[in-house]
Amino acid sequence: MENLARGTADGSLRGRTVVVTGGTRGVGAGIARAFADAGAHVTACARRPPERPLDGVGFTPLDLRDPPAVRAFFDALPRLDVLVNNAGGTPHRRLAEADAERHARVIELNLLTPLTASLAAYAHLRRARGSVVMIGSVSGGRPSPGSAAYGAAKAGLESLARSMAAEWAPEVRVNTLVVGMVRTELAHLHYGGRDGVDAVSRTVPLGRLATPSDVGAAALFLASDAAAYVSGASLLVHGGGERPAFLDAATAGGPSDQED
C-alpha cells in the first residue's frame, strides 16, 4: 500500500492527457472524475453529451463505431498519455430473442470499438510511453444468460488486452479492469428498485455494489506510475466476487460433517 499511496500522491498523472470513451455517465463518469481530480486533462467522448457537465472534464461528440471519425479525433489531439476504453453495454436479451445481426452489434460496441480506438491512439501512446485501460466485466469469465454476446465480447477484450500488451511493450502498457456489479443511475434497470439493489448487494462478499468512484480509483492506479511494472494484467474490481450458489443449495452442515 505504501507504493500505491506514493505513486498516486506524487502527481504522476498531473498534467497528463486522458481520453475516456463513454465517459459521460455511470462508470465512465466516475473514471473521468477520478482522473480530473488527480490533475489530468480529461476528455470524455460519446455520442451524446452528459446531462450535466463534469467539472474538469471536456467533452467531444464521437460515434466510436465510425472508424474514420475515431481516427480523425485521435489524429487531432496534440498528445495522449492514457486511453480508457469504457464505452460499451448491452440490453438484457436472451440469445434466441434476437437475430445474429443484433448480437453482432453488441460485440462490435464492446470489442471492436476498443480495438478501433486503441489503434487510432497508438502513435500518441507510443510517443508518450502511455497506457491503455480496458474496462472489462465479470460477465466475460462466467455464464451470462441474457447478455451472452456482451460476455463473449468482454472475454475477447481481456484476450485482446493481453496480446496488445505483449505487442506494444515496452512503450505502451495495457491492462484490464474486470468490473463486477456497479450501482449507477441505471442500476434499477438491471436489479429492480431499492429492494432489488439491496438484495443483490447482499450476494457480494463486501456487502455492497461498487460505485463509479471505486472503478475510477482502480483505473487511476493502473494508469499511474504506481503500476509502472503492471501490463497485460486483469484487475478484479468485484467486491470479492459472487457467493457460489451451491453454498445455499447444499444441505450438509459445517466443517464437522467432513472427515480427512
Coordinates of C-alpha atoms in Angstrom, one line a residue:
M1 CA 0.0 0.0 0.0
E2 CA 2.9 2.3 0.6
N3 CA 3.9 2.2 -3.1
L4 CA 0.4 2.8 -4.2
A5 CA 0.0 5.8 -2.0
R6 CA 3.3 7.3 -3.1
G7 CA 2.6 6.6 -6.8
T8 CA -0.8 8.4 -6.8
A9 CA 0.0 11.2 -4.3
D10 CA 3.2 12.4 -6.1
G11 CA 1.2 13.8 -9.0
S12 CA 2.2 11.2 -11.5
L13 CA -0.9 11.9 -13.5
R14 CA -0.9 15.7 -13.1
G15 CA -0.9 17.4 -16.5
R16 CA -1.3 14.1 -18.3
T17 CA -3.8 13.9 -21.2
V18 CA -6.5 11.3 -20.8
V19 CA -9.4 10.2 -23.0
V20 CA -12.3 8.2 -21.5
T21 CA -14.7 6.7 -24.1
G22 CA -18.2 6.7 -22.9
G23 CA -17.2 8.9 -20.1
T24 CA -20.4 10.9 -19.7
R25 CA -22.4 8.9 -17.1
G26 CA -22.2 5.9 -14.8
V27 CA -18.8 4.1 -14.6
G28 CA -17.3 6.3 -17.4
A29 CA -18.2 9.5 -15.5
G30 CA -16.7 8.0 -12.3
I31 CA -13.4 7.3 -14.2
A32 CA -13.3 10.7 -15.8
R33 CA -13.8 12.4 -12.4
A34 CA -11.0 10.4 -10.8
F35 CA -8.5 11.4 -13.5
A36 CA -9.7 15.1 -13.3
D37 CA -9.3 15.1 -9.5
A38 CA -5.8 13.7 -10.0
G39 CA -4.9 16.8 -12.1
A40 CA -5.1 15.2 -15.6
H41 CA -6.5 16.9 -18.6
V42 CA -9.5 14.7 -19.4
T43 CA -11.7 14.4 -22.4
A44 CA -14.8 12.2 -22.5
C45 CA -16.1 11.2 -25.9
A46 CA -19.5 9.7 -26.6
R47 CA -22.4 10.1 -29.0
R48 CA -24.4 12.3 -26.6
P49 CA -23.2 14.9 -24.1
P50 CA -23.6 14.4 -20.4
E51 CA -26.8 15.6 -18.9
R52 CA -24.7 17.8 -16.5
P53 CA -21.2 18.9 -17.3
L54 CA -18.5 17.2 -15.3
D55 CA -16.1 19.5 -13.5
G56 CA -12.7 19.5 -15.1
V57 CA -13.8 17.1 -17.9
G58 CA -14.1 18.2 -21.5
F59 CA -16.5 16.6 -24.0
T60 CA -16.2 15.7 -27.7
P61 CA -19.1 14.1 -29.5
L62 CA -17.9 10.9 -31.2
D63 CA -19.5 7.7 -32.6
L64 CA -16.9 5.1 -31.7
R65 CA -18.5 2.7 -34.3
D66 CA -17.3 5.1 -37.0
P67 CA -13.6 4.2 -37.6
P68 CA -12.8 7.3 -39.8
A69 CA -14.3 9.6 -37.2
V70 CA -12.3 7.9 -34.5
R71 CA -9.1 8.2 -36.4
A72 CA -9.8 11.9 -37.1
F73 CA -10.5 12.5 -33.4
F74 CA -7.2 11.0 -32.2
D75 CA -5.2 12.5 -35.0
A76 CA -6.3 15.9 -34.0
L77 CA -5.0 15.5 -30.4
P78 CA -1.7 17.2 -29.6
R79 CA -0.8 14.5 -27.1
L80 CA -2.3 11.4 -25.3
D81 CA -1.0 9.7 -22.3
V82 CA -3.9 7.4 -21.2
L83 CA -6.8 5.9 -23.1
V84 CA -9.6 4.3 -21.1
N85 CA -11.8 2.1 -23.2
N86 CA -15.0 2.3 -21.3
A87 CA -17.8 2.7 -23.9
G88 CA -20.0 -0.4 -24.0
G89 CA -23.0 -2.1 -22.6
T90 CA -26.0 -4.2 -23.6
P91 CA -29.7 -4.6 -23.1
H92 CA -31.0 -7.8 -21.4
R93 CA -31.7 -10.1 -24.3
R94 CA -31.7 -13.9 -24.5
L95 CA -29.9 -15.3 -27.5
A96 CA -33.0 -16.8 -29.2
E97 CA -34.9 -13.5 -28.8
A98 CA -32.8 -11.7 -31.4
D99 CA -31.1 -12.4 -34.7
A100 CA -27.4 -12.7 -35.1
E101 CA -27.0 -9.2 -36.6
R102 CA -28.4 -7.7 -33.4
H103 CA -26.0 -9.7 -31.2
A104 CA -23.2 -8.7 -33.6
R105 CA -23.8 -5.0 -32.8
V106 CA -23.3 -5.8 -29.1
I107 CA -20.0 -7.4 -29.9
E108 CA -19.0 -4.5 -32.2
L109 CA -19.6 -2.0 -29.4
N110 CA -17.9 -3.9 -26.7
L111 CA -14.9 -5.4 -28.5
L112 CA -14.3 -3.8 -31.9
T113 CA -14.7 -0.2 -30.8
P114 CA -12.0 -0.6 -28.1
L115 CA -9.7 -2.1 -30.8
T116 CA -10.5 0.8 -33.2
A117 CA -9.8 3.4 -30.5
S118 CA -6.6 1.8 -29.3
L119 CA -5.2 1.5 -32.9
A120 CA -6.1 5.1 -33.6
A121 CA -4.4 6.2 -30.3
Y122 CA -1.3 4.0 -30.6
A123 CA 1.1 6.5 -32.2
H124 CA 0.3 9.1 -29.4
L125 CA 0.6 6.5 -26.7
R126 CA 3.9 5.1 -28.0
R127 CA 5.5 8.6 -28.1
A128 CA 4.2 9.3 -24.6
R129 CA 5.1 5.8 -23.2
G130 CA 1.5 5.8 -22.1
S131 CA -1.1 3.2 -21.2
V132 CA -4.5 1.7 -22.2
V133 CA -7.0 0.7 -19.6
M134 CA -9.8 -1.6 -20.9
I135 CA -13.0 -1.8 -18.9
G136 CA -13.9 -5.5 -18.8
S137 CA -16.6 -7.3 -16.9
V138 CA -17.0 -10.4 -14.7
S139 CA -19.5 -11.4 -17.4
G140 CA -16.5 -12.4 -19.6
G141 CA -15.5 -15.1 -17.1
R142 CA -18.8 -16.8 -16.2
P143 CA -22.0 -17.7 -17.9
S144 CA -24.1 -14.6 -18.7
P145 CA -27.6 -15.6 -19.6
G146 CA -29.4 -12.6 -21.0
S147 CA -26.2 -10.9 -22.0
A148 CA -24.3 -13.7 -23.8
A149 CA -22.9 -11.6 -26.6
Y150 CA -21.8 -9.0 -24.1
G151 CA -20.0 -11.6 -22.0
A152 CA -18.3 -13.1 -25.1
A153 CA -17.1 -9.6 -26.2
K154 CA -15.7 -8.9 -22.7
A155 CA -13.9 -12.2 -22.7
G156 CA -12.4 -11.3 -26.0
L157 CA -11.5 -7.9 -24.7
E158 CA -9.3 -9.4 -22.0
S159 CA -7.6 -11.6 -24.5
L160 CA -7.1 -8.6 -26.8
A161 CA -5.5 -6.6 -24.0
R162 CA -3.0 -9.3 -23.1
S163 CA -1.9 -9.6 -26.7
M164 CA -1.8 -5.9 -27.1
A165 CA 0.3 -5.6 -24.0
A166 CA 2.8 -8.1 -25.4
E167 CA 3.0 -6.5 -28.9
W168 CA 3.2 -2.9 -27.7
A169 CA 5.7 -3.3 -24.9
P170 CA 7.8 -1.7 -23.7
E171 CA 6.4 1.6 -24.9
V172 CA 2.7 1.1 -24.0
R173 CA 1.2 -0.7 -21.1
V174 CA -2.2 -2.3 -21.5
N175 CA -4.4 -3.7 -18.6
T176 CA -8.0 -4.6 -18.0
L177 CA -10.3 -3.8 -15.1
V178 CA -12.6 -6.7 -14.6
V179 CA -15.6 -4.9 -13.1
G180 CA -18.4 -6.5 -11.2
M181 CA -21.8 -5.1 -10.4
V182 CA -21.9 -1.3 -10.1
R183 CA -24.5 1.0 -8.6
T184 CA -25.1 3.6 -11.2
E185 CA -28.1 5.8 -12.1
L186 CA -29.3 2.9 -14.3
A187 CA -28.8 0.1 -11.7
H188 CA -32.6 -0.2 -11.2
L189 CA -33.0 -1.3 -14.8
H190 CA -30.8 -4.3 -14.1
Y191 CA -31.6 -5.2 -10.5
G192 CA -35.0 -3.6 -9.8
G193 CA -35.7 -0.8 -7.3
R194 CA -34.1 -0.2 -3.9
D195 CA -35.2 -3.6 -2.6
G196 CA -33.7 -5.3 -5.6
V197 CA -30.4 -3.5 -5.4
D198 CA -30.2 -4.2 -1.6
A199 CA -30.9 -7.9 -2.3
V200 CA -28.2 -8.2 -4.9
S201 CA -25.8 -6.3 -2.7
R202 CA -26.1 -9.0 -0.1
T203 CA -24.7 -11.5 -2.6
V204 CA -21.4 -9.7 -2.7
P205 CA -18.9 -10.5 0.0
L206 CA -18.2 -6.8 0.7
G207 CA -21.9 -6.3 1.1
R208 CA -22.5 -3.6 -1.5
L209 CA -22.3 -2.9 -5.2
A210 CA -19.3 -0.9 -6.5
T211 CA -19.6 2.8 -7.0
P212 CA -18.3 4.5 -10.2
S213 CA -15.7 6.1 -8.0
D214 CA -14.4 2.6 -6.9
V215 CA -13.8 1.8 -10.6
G216 CA -12.3 5.2 -11.2
A217 CA -9.8 4.7 -8.3
A218 CA -8.7 1.4 -9.8
A219 CA -8.3 2.8 -13.3
L220 CA -6.3 5.7 -11.8
F221 CA -3.9 3.1 -10.2
L222 CA -3.4 1.1 -13.4
A223 CA -2.6 4.3 -15.4
S224 CA -0.3 5.8 -12.7
D225 CA 3.4 5.3 -12.1
A226 CA 2.5 3.1 -9.1
A227 CA 1.6 0.5 -11.8
A228 CA 4.7 1.0 -13.9
Y229 CA 5.5 -2.7 -13.9
V230 CA 1.9 -3.8 -14.5
S231 CA 1.0 -4.7 -18.0
G232 CA -1.1 -7.5 -19.5
A233 CA -2.9 -7.8 -16.2
S234 CA -6.6 -8.2 -15.3
L235 CA -7.5 -6.5 -12.0
L236 CA -10.7 -7.7 -10.4
V237 CA -12.9 -5.0 -9.0
H238 CA -15.9 -7.0 -7.9
G239 CA -16.1 -6.8 -4.1
G240 CA -14.9 -10.3 -3.6
G241 CA -17.0 -11.9 -6.3
E242 CA -20.3 -13.7 -6.0
R243 CA -21.3 -16.2 -3.4
P244 CA -21.3 -19.7 -5.0
A245 CA -24.9 -20.9 -5.4
F246 CA -24.0 -24.4 -4.1
L247 CA -23.4 -23.0 -0.7
D248 CA -27.0 -22.0 -0.3
A249 CA -28.3 -25.2 -2.0
A250 CA -26.2 -27.7 0.0
T251 CA -27.9 -29.5 2.8
A252 CA -24.7 -30.5 4.6
G253 CA -23.6 -28.7 7.8
G254 CA -20.3 -27.1 8.5
P255 CA -16.7 -28.5 8.6
S256 CA -17.6 -31.0 11.2
D257 CA -19.5 -33.1 8.6
Q258 CA -16.3 -33.7 6.7
E259 CA -13.5 -36.0 7.7
D260 CA -10.0 -36.1 6.5

